[in-house]
């Protein structure tokens, strides 16, 4: 048996089309265009591609899209000043500072300077805290995208065992909280987990977010499990691949996301969703 492929590109396209429609209606009704400011410090080629794609997608959705490129020599103080100006700018509803930042800038300080009401990445501790305690937060885009894909595929989470491999603040931890909020029983695994294969084998849903090429083997996958691969790596042959050995895993899984074309496209779609939400909340008078 071969698993159903979960088509992230198609699901992302439908999210983007829906956001575009909602933005058009919102702008007609209120005269406000949702504004997204994306800040890039330095010239990391991968970051340049990500930022360009975010800008293109947000213009395409009808947003006022602003990209601010700063030299690698930018000081922490200068970046803080810029974030504070954008916090105070009523035409900006979402602020995204592309990570990683140069080593001389404290990422945590910058993230904490963003108004939580404009933190469309969902990285601010206030938003992370709301995710943990319940309440309205901006969800980090990748975990939000994972949940959207699972919902789109009508995957039942209640009472199921979800195994999250990876414990980053950006993906693993928030993904685990979201799955928990849907009443899954959640296990978070990491590099020091004992007998990782047998833990993964007990997962009805497996979220792989470790950043190691094809580490999760097909023999680790419970027959029929839903496998979400967040990895974006190059294998020994230089080919783009995920954290899951795809060809092996698709034989066991019930459904699986490919790399590329799985989780990746969802991240930008959810950024647009968050930015639209930020504009709606602001126009409704909400601040923080
Ligand atoms: N760098 C890699 N992914 C992301 C992301 O989702 N947001 C930001 N701000 N930086 C990133």
mmCIF file of C-alpha atoms and ligand atoms in Angstrom:
data_model
loop_
_atom_site.group_PDB
_atom_site.id
_atom_site.type_symbol
_atom_site.label_atom_id
_atom_site.label_comp_id
_atom_site.label_asym_id
_atom_site.label_seq_id
_atom_site.Cartn_x
_atom_site.Cartn_y
_atom_site.Cartn_z
ATOM 1 C CA UNK A 1 0.000 0.000 0.000
ATOM 2 C CA UNK A 2 1.213 3.486 -0.732
ATOM 3 C CA UNK A 3 0.269 6.474 1.395
ATOM 4 C CA UNK A 4 -1.958 9.305 0.288
ATOM 5 C CA UNK A 5 0.161 12.369 -0.507
ATOM 6 C CA UNK A 6 -0.863 15.487 1.387
ATOM 7 C CA UNK A 7 -0.516 18.276 -1.169
ATOM 8 C CA UNK A 8 0.734 21.291 0.767
ATOM 9 C CA UNK A 9 1.002 23.379 -2.371
ATOM 10 C CA UNK A 10 -2.677 22.945 -3.150
ATOM 11 C CA UNK A 11 -3.822 23.466 0.451
ATOM 12 C CA UNK A 12 -1.626 26.587 0.726
ATOM 13 C CA UNK A 13 -3.070 27.919 -2.542
ATOM 14 C CA UNK A 14 -6.593 27.554 -1.175
ATOM 15 C CA UNK A 15 -5.655 29.328 2.088
ATOM 16 C CA UNK A 16 -4.061 32.140 0.092
ATOM 17 C CA UNK A 17 -7.066 32.483 -2.196
ATOM 18 C CA UNK A 18 -9.375 32.676 0.823
ATOM 19 C CA UNK A 19 -7.188 35.327 2.506
ATOM 20 C CA UNK A 20 -7.115 37.344 -0.718
ATOM 21 C CA UNK A 21 -10.901 37.260 -0.899
ATOM 22 C CA UNK A 22 -11.255 38.297 2.754
ATOM 23 C CA UNK A 23 -8.706 41.095 2.323
ATOM 24 C CA UNK A 24 -10.609 42.479 -0.673
ATOM 25 C CA UNK A 25 -13.845 42.489 1.325
ATOM 26 C CA UNK A 26 -12.143 44.009 4.394
ATOM 27 C CA UNK A 27 -10.444 46.761 2.390
ATOM 28 C CA UNK A 28 -13.648 47.662 0.570
ATOM 29 C CA UNK A 29 -15.541 47.833 3.848
ATOM 30 C CA UNK A 30 -12.976 49.690 5.984
ATOM 31 C CA UNK A 31 -10.690 51.454 3.509
ATOM 32 C CA UNK A 32 -7.740 49.783 5.266
ATOM 33 C CA UNK A 33 -5.188 47.612 3.528
ATOM 34 C CA UNK A 34 -3.462 45.132 5.845
ATOM 35 C CA UNK A 35 0.225 46.080 6.019
ATOM 36 C CA UNK A 36 3.126 43.682 6.493
ATOM 37 C CA UNK A 37 6.674 44.905 7.158
ATOM 38 C CA UNK A 38 9.431 42.370 6.625
ATOM 39 C CA UNK A 39 12.905 43.216 7.873
ATOM 40 C CA UNK A 40 16.021 41.523 6.565
ATOM 41 C CA UNK A 41 19.388 42.219 8.148
ATOM 42 C CA UNK A 42 22.391 41.133 6.106
ATOM 43 C CA UNK A 43 22.656 39.156 2.896
ATOM 44 C CA UNK A 44 22.132 35.504 3.763
ATOM 45 C CA UNK A 45 21.041 34.019 0.402
ATOM 46 C CA UNK A 46 18.440 31.634 1.874
ATOM 47 C CA UNK A 47 16.905 34.465 3.928
ATOM 48 C CA UNK A 48 16.833 36.685 0.843
ATOM 49 C CA UNK A 49 14.790 34.063 -0.998
ATOM 50 C CA UNK A 50 12.374 33.582 1.930
ATOM 51 C CA UNK A 51 11.877 37.327 2.347
ATOM 52 C CA UNK A 52 11.319 37.886 -1.358
ATOM 53 C CA UNK A 53 8.699 35.118 -1.396
ATOM 54 C CA UNK A 54 6.944 36.562 1.647
ATOM 55 C CA UNK A 55 6.823 40.000 -0.014
ATOM 56 C CA UNK A 56 5.502 38.602 -3.291
ATOM 57 C CA UNK A 57 2.819 36.523 -1.582
ATOM 58 C CA UNK A 58 1.646 39.410 0.552
ATOM 59 C CA UNK A 59 1.402 41.835 -2.383
ATOM 60 C CA UNK A 60 -0.493 39.139 -4.288
ATOM 61 C CA UNK A 61 -2.960 38.841 -1.384
ATOM 62 C CA UNK A 62 -3.682 42.594 -1.563
ATOM 63 C CA UNK A 63 -1.533 43.658 1.389
ATOM 64 C CA UNK A 64 0.564 46.765 1.624
ATOM 65 C CA UNK A 65 3.894 45.000 1.606
ATOM 66 C CA UNK A 66 7.025 46.703 2.795
ATOM 67 C CA UNK A 67 10.491 45.157 2.777
ATOM 68 C CA UNK A 68 13.260 46.807 4.748
ATOM 69 C CA UNK A 69 16.785 45.661 3.932
ATOM 70 C CA UNK A 70 19.477 46.588 6.414
ATOM 71 C CA UNK A 71 23.226 46.056 6.177
ATOM 72 C CA UNK A 72 24.861 43.345 8.265
ATOM 73 C CA UNK A 73 26.601 46.136 10.201
ATOM 74 C CA UNK A 74 23.255 47.347 11.633
ATOM 75 C CA UNK A 75 23.482 47.696 15.403
ATOM 76 C CA UNK A 76 21.054 46.160 17.849
ATOM 77 C CA UNK A 77 19.988 49.676 18.878
ATOM 78 C CA UNK A 78 19.237 50.679 15.271
ATOM 79 C CA UNK A 79 17.141 47.564 14.759
ATOM 80 C CA UNK A 80 15.282 48.138 18.043
ATOM 81 C CA UNK A 81 14.565 51.726 16.970
ATOM 82 C CA UNK A 82 13.164 50.511 13.650
ATOM 83 C CA UNK A 83 10.935 47.918 15.338
ATOM 84 C CA UNK A 84 9.660 50.579 17.729
ATOM 85 C CA UNK A 85 8.840 52.909 14.836
ATOM 86 C CA UNK A 86 6.920 50.094 13.097
ATOM 87 C CA UNK A 87 5.103 49.293 16.378
ATOM 88 C CA UNK A 88 3.829 52.887 16.356
ATOM 89 C CA UNK A 89 2.980 52.945 12.627
ATOM 90 C CA UNK A 90 -0.775 52.504 12.070
ATOM 91 C CA UNK A 91 -0.301 51.370 8.463
ATOM 92 C CA UNK A 92 1.698 48.350 9.658
ATOM 93 C CA UNK A 93 -0.340 45.457 11.076
ATOM 94 C CA UNK A 94 2.296 42.756 10.982
ATOM 95 C CA UNK A 95 6.046 42.913 11.655
ATOM 96 C CA UNK A 96 8.372 40.087 10.715
ATOM 97 C CA UNK A 97 12.098 40.157 11.435
ATOM 98 C CA UNK A 98 13.701 37.421 9.381
ATOM 99 C CA UNK A 99 15.837 35.041 11.435
ATOM 100 C CA UNK A 100 18.622 34.255 11.943
ATOM 101 C CA UNK A 101 20.024 37.686 12.802
ATOM 102 C CA UNK A 102 23.752 38.482 12.764
ATOM 103 C CA UNK A 103 25.513 37.223 15.893
ATOM 104 C CA UNK A 104 25.990 40.705 17.424
ATOM 105 C CA UNK A 105 22.205 41.190 17.675
ATOM 106 C CA UNK A 106 20.236 39.529 20.468
ATOM 107 C CA UNK A 107 17.282 37.865 18.721
ATOM 108 C CA UNK A 108 15.320 37.570 21.912
ATOM 109 C CA UNK A 109 15.548 41.314 22.573
ATOM 110 C CA UNK A 110 14.338 42.111 19.055
ATOM 111 C CA UNK A 111 11.415 39.685 19.207
ATOM 112 C CA UNK A 112 10.368 41.071 22.579
ATOM 113 C CA UNK A 113 10.375 44.608 21.138
ATOM 114 C CA UNK A 114 7.668 43.696 18.611
ATOM 115 C CA UNK A 115 4.160 44.652 19.735
ATOM 116 C CA UNK A 116 2.507 41.245 20.433
ATOM 117 C CA UNK A 117 -0.506 42.510 18.436
ATOM 118 C CA UNK A 118 1.775 42.806 15.378
ATOM 119 C CA UNK A 119 3.799 39.647 15.992
ATOM 120 C CA UNK A 120 2.533 37.691 12.991
ATOM 121 C CA UNK A 121 5.345 35.136 13.421
ATOM 122 C CA UNK A 122 3.918 34.238 16.842
ATOM 123 C CA UNK A 123 7.402 34.300 18.380
ATOM 124 C CA UNK A 124 6.814 36.891 21.127
ATOM 125 C CA UNK A 125 6.689 35.335 24.632
ATOM 126 C CA UNK A 126 3.203 36.824 25.132
ATOM 127 C CA UNK A 127 1.912 34.915 22.116
ATOM 128 C CA UNK A 128 3.833 31.770 23.078
ATOM 129 C CA UNK A 129 2.367 32.065 26.574
ATOM 130 C CA UNK A 130 -1.162 32.437 25.230
ATOM 131 C CA UNK A 131 -0.683 29.314 23.161
ATOM 132 C CA UNK A 132 0.316 27.439 26.318
ATOM 133 C CA UNK A 133 -2.438 28.833 28.527
ATOM 134 C CA UNK A 134 -5.256 29.155 25.998
ATOM 135 C CA UNK A 135 -6.458 32.465 24.604
ATOM 136 C CA UNK A 136 -6.116 34.316 21.374
ATOM 137 C CA UNK A 137 -2.564 34.376 20.134
ATOM 138 C CA UNK A 138 -0.855 34.466 16.795
ATOM 139 C CA UNK A 139 0.179 30.897 16.115
ATOM 140 C CA UNK A 140 3.677 30.384 14.736
ATOM 141 C CA UNK A 141 3.233 29.892 10.992
ATOM 142 C CA UNK A 142 4.718 26.415 10.560
ATOM 143 C CA UNK A 143 2.789 24.686 13.379
ATOM 144 C CA UNK A 144 -0.340 26.571 12.275
ATOM 145 C CA UNK A 145 0.264 25.242 8.763
ATOM 146 C CA UNK A 146 0.631 21.692 10.099
ATOM 147 C CA UNK A 147 -2.693 21.929 11.935
ATOM 148 C CA UNK A 148 -4.372 23.415 8.857
ATOM 149 C CA UNK A 149 -3.147 20.492 6.734
ATOM 150 C CA UNK A 150 -4.359 17.943 9.289
ATOM 151 C CA UNK A 151 -7.755 19.659 9.402
ATOM 152 C CA UNK A 152 -7.929 19.795 5.626
ATOM 153 C CA UNK A 153 -7.307 16.043 5.508
ATOM 154 C CA UNK A 154 -9.892 15.463 8.257
ATOM 155 C CA UNK A 155 -7.346 13.707 10.450
ATOM 156 C CA UNK A 156 -8.938 12.787 13.790
ATOM 157 C CA UNK A 157 -6.633 13.960 16.601
ATOM 158 C CA UNK A 158 -8.818 13.423 19.661
ATOM 159 C CA UNK A 159 -7.418 10.608 21.786
ATOM 160 C CA UNK A 160 -4.733 9.773 19.203
ATOM 161 C CA UNK A 161 -1.048 9.536 19.973
ATOM 162 C CA UNK A 162 0.894 12.347 18.298
ATOM 163 C CA UNK A 163 4.675 12.039 18.339
ATOM 164 C CA UNK A 164 6.602 15.245 17.705
ATOM 165 C CA UNK A 165 10.273 14.755 16.948
ATOM 166 C CA UNK A 166 12.097 18.017 17.674
ATOM 167 C CA UNK A 167 11.665 20.570 20.444
ATOM 168 C CA UNK A 168 12.408 23.967 18.918
ATOM 169 C CA UNK A 169 10.510 27.061 20.047
ATOM 170 C CA UNK A 170 9.476 27.702 16.453
ATOM 171 C CA UNK A 171 8.137 24.273 15.483
ATOM 172 C CA UNK A 172 8.342 21.331 17.905
ATOM 173 C CA UNK A 173 7.086 22.908 21.124
ATOM 174 C CA UNK A 174 4.235 24.955 19.617
ATOM 175 C CA UNK A 175 3.195 22.042 17.355
ATOM 176 C CA UNK A 176 2.934 19.845 20.465
ATOM 177 C CA UNK A 177 0.751 22.437 22.234
ATOM 178 C CA UNK A 178 -1.567 22.744 19.235
ATOM 179 C CA UNK A 179 -1.972 18.970 18.996
ATOM 180 C CA UNK A 180 -2.656 18.876 22.733
ATOM 181 C CA UNK A 181 -5.320 21.566 22.334
ATOM 182 C CA UNK A 182 -7.037 19.168 19.915
ATOM 183 C CA UNK A 183 -7.016 16.456 22.574
ATOM 184 C CA UNK A 184 -4.218 14.338 21.172
ATOM 185 C CA UNK A 185 -1.925 12.530 23.606
ATOM 186 C CA UNK A 186 1.408 14.117 22.780
ATOM 187 C CA UNK A 187 4.979 12.895 23.137
ATOM 188 C CA UNK A 188 7.853 15.276 22.392
ATOM 189 C CA UNK A 189 11.076 13.518 21.376
ATOM 190 C CA UNK A 190 14.549 14.905 20.864
ATOM 191 C CA UNK A 191 18.158 13.927 20.340
ATOM 192 C CA UNK A 192 18.417 12.317 23.767
ATOM 193 C CA UNK A 193 15.220 10.299 23.623
ATOM 194 C CA UNK A 194 15.931 6.635 24.336
ATOM 195 C CA UNK A 195 14.842 4.170 21.661
ATOM 196 C CA UNK A 196 13.422 6.831 19.359
ATOM 197 C CA UNK A 197 12.312 4.265 16.726
ATOM 198 C CA UNK A 198 9.939 2.541 19.124
ATOM 199 C CA UNK A 199 8.479 5.852 20.366
ATOM 200 C CA UNK A 200 7.874 6.994 16.780
ATOM 201 C CA UNK A 201 6.340 3.576 16.022
ATOM 202 C CA UNK A 202 3.644 4.261 18.610
ATOM 203 C CA UNK A 203 2.548 7.471 16.866
ATOM 204 C CA UNK A 204 -0.754 7.701 15.018
ATOM 205 C CA UNK A 205 0.486 11.101 13.874
ATOM 206 C CA UNK A 206 4.203 11.834 13.511
ATOM 207 C CA UNK A 207 5.563 15.364 13.134
ATOM 208 C CA UNK A 208 9.225 15.330 12.127
ATOM 209 C CA UNK A 209 11.061 18.593 12.838
ATOM 210 C CA UNK A 210 14.650 17.735 13.638
ATOM 211 C CA UNK A 211 16.547 19.073 10.652
ATOM 212 C CA UNK A 212 18.411 15.851 9.863
ATOM 213 C CA UNK A 213 18.134 14.416 6.386
ATOM 214 C CA UNK A 214 16.022 11.237 6.156
ATOM 215 C CA UNK A 215 16.662 10.342 9.799
ATOM 216 C CA UNK A 216 13.225 8.833 10.394
ATOM 217 C CA UNK A 217 13.067 5.500 8.625
ATOM 218 C CA UNK A 218 10.108 3.709 7.089
ATOM 219 C CA UNK A 219 10.423 0.865 9.608
ATOM 220 C CA UNK A 220 9.698 3.393 12.396
ATOM 221 C CA UNK A 221 6.278 4.290 11.006
ATOM 222 C CA UNK A 222 3.175 2.605 12.374
ATOM 223 C CA UNK A 223 1.078 1.238 9.500
ATOM 224 C CA UNK A 224 -1.542 3.822 8.544
ATOM 225 C CA UNK A 225 0.046 6.690 10.505
ATOM 226 C CA UNK A 226 -0.148 10.290 9.263
ATOM 227 C CA UNK A 227 3.372 11.643 8.714
ATOM 228 C CA UNK A 228 4.100 15.383 8.588
ATOM 229 C CA UNK A 229 7.641 16.164 7.506
ATOM 230 C CA UNK A 230 8.855 19.660 8.408
ATOM 231 C CA UNK A 231 12.469 19.012 7.385
ATOM 232 C CA UNK A 232 14.163 20.843 4.552
ATOM 233 C CA UNK A 233 17.585 19.300 4.035
ATOM 234 C CA UNK A 234 19.906 18.038 1.344
ATOM 235 C CA UNK A 235 20.765 14.339 1.351
ATOM 236 C CA UNK A 236 24.145 12.796 0.480
ATOM 237 C CA UNK A 237 23.248 13.028 -3.223
ATOM 238 C CA UNK A 238 22.548 16.761 -2.837
ATOM 239 C CA UNK A 239 18.816 16.290 -3.347
ATOM 240 C CA UNK A 240 16.278 18.315 -1.354
ATOM 241 C CA UNK A 241 14.747 16.023 1.260
ATOM 242 C CA UNK A 242 12.916 16.013 4.557
ATOM 243 C CA UNK A 243 13.616 14.489 7.961
ATOM 244 C CA UNK A 244 11.741 11.343 6.892
ATOM 245 C CA UNK A 245 13.027 8.702 4.452
ATOM 246 C CA UNK A 246 10.110 9.383 2.125
ATOM 247 C CA UNK A 247 10.183 6.381 -0.212
ATOM 248 C CA UNK A 248 10.338 3.976 2.734
ATOM 249 C CA UNK A 249 7.811 5.796 4.880
ATOM 250 C CA UNK A 250 5.178 6.135 2.169
ATOM 251 C CA UNK A 251 4.903 2.334 2.076
ATOM 252 C CA UNK A 252 3.824 2.227 5.719
ATOM 253 C CA UNK A 253 2.021 5.547 6.249
ATOM 254 C CA UNK A 254 -1.648 6.223 5.620
ATOM 255 C CA UNK A 255 -0.860 9.773 4.505
ATOM 256 C CA UNK A 256 2.392 11.701 4.193
ATOM 257 C CA UNK A 257 3.624 15.166 3.197
ATOM 258 C CA UNK A 258 6.272 15.309 0.468
ATOM 259 C CA UNK A 259 9.377 17.523 0.568
ATOM 260 C CA UNK A 260 9.259 19.845 -1.278
ATOM 261 C CA UNK A 261 5.562 20.636 -1.677
ATOM 262 C CA UNK A 262 4.365 19.672 1.801
ATOM 263 C CA UNK A 263 4.701 21.852 4.903
ATOM 264 C CA UNK A 264 6.929 24.455 3.200
ATOM 265 C CA UNK A 265 4.267 26.262 1.162
ATOM 266 C CA UNK A 266 1.933 26.338 4.179
ATOM 267 C CA UNK A 267 4.210 28.610 6.210
ATOM 268 C CA UNK A 268 3.768 31.676 3.980
ATOM 269 C CA UNK A 269 0.039 31.015 3.626
ATOM 270 C CA UNK A 270 -0.370 31.095 7.420
ATOM 271 C CA UNK A 271 1.730 34.272 7.642
ATOM 272 C CA UNK A 272 -0.819 35.907 5.343
ATOM 273 C CA UNK A 273 -3.658 34.546 7.469
ATOM 274 C CA UNK A 274 -2.036 35.982 10.623
ATOM 275 C CA UNK A 275 -1.449 39.376 9.009
ATOM 276 C CA UNK A 276 -5.047 39.573 7.870
ATOM 277 C CA UNK A 277 -6.158 38.627 11.411
ATOM 278 C CA UNK A 278 -3.891 41.332 12.864
ATOM 279 C CA UNK A 279 -5.514 43.966 10.657
ATOM 280 C CA UNK A 280 -9.017 42.772 11.556
ATOM 281 C CA UNK A 281 -8.246 42.830 15.274
ATOM 282 C CA UNK A 282 -6.716 46.289 15.036
ATOM 283 C CA UNK A 283 -9.703 47.678 13.174
ATOM 284 C CA UNK A 284 -11.989 46.141 15.802
ATOM 285 C CA UNK A 285 -10.122 48.218 18.371
ATOM 286 C CA UNK A 286 -8.023 45.471 19.913
ATOM 287 C CA UNK A 287 -4.491 46.468 20.801
ATOM 288 C CA UNK A 288 -2.538 43.757 22.591
HETATM 289 N N1 LIG B 1 13.647 32.083 9.436
HETATM 290 C C1 LIG B 1 13.276 30.849 9.019
HETATM 291 N N2 LIG B 1 11.949 30.681 9.188
HETATM 292 C C2 LIG B 1 11.473 31.818 9.707
HETATM 293 C C3 LIG B 1 10.167 32.263 10.083
HETATM 294 O O1 LIG B 1 9.167 31.556 10.002
HETATM 295 N N3 LIG B 1 10.099 33.532 10.563
HETATM 296 C C4 LIG B 1 11.179 34.324 10.683
HETATM 297 N N4 LIG B 1 11.005 35.546 11.170
HETATM 298 N N5 LIG B 1 12.393 33.955 10.348
HETATM 299 C C5 LIG B 1 12.539 32.704 9.858
#
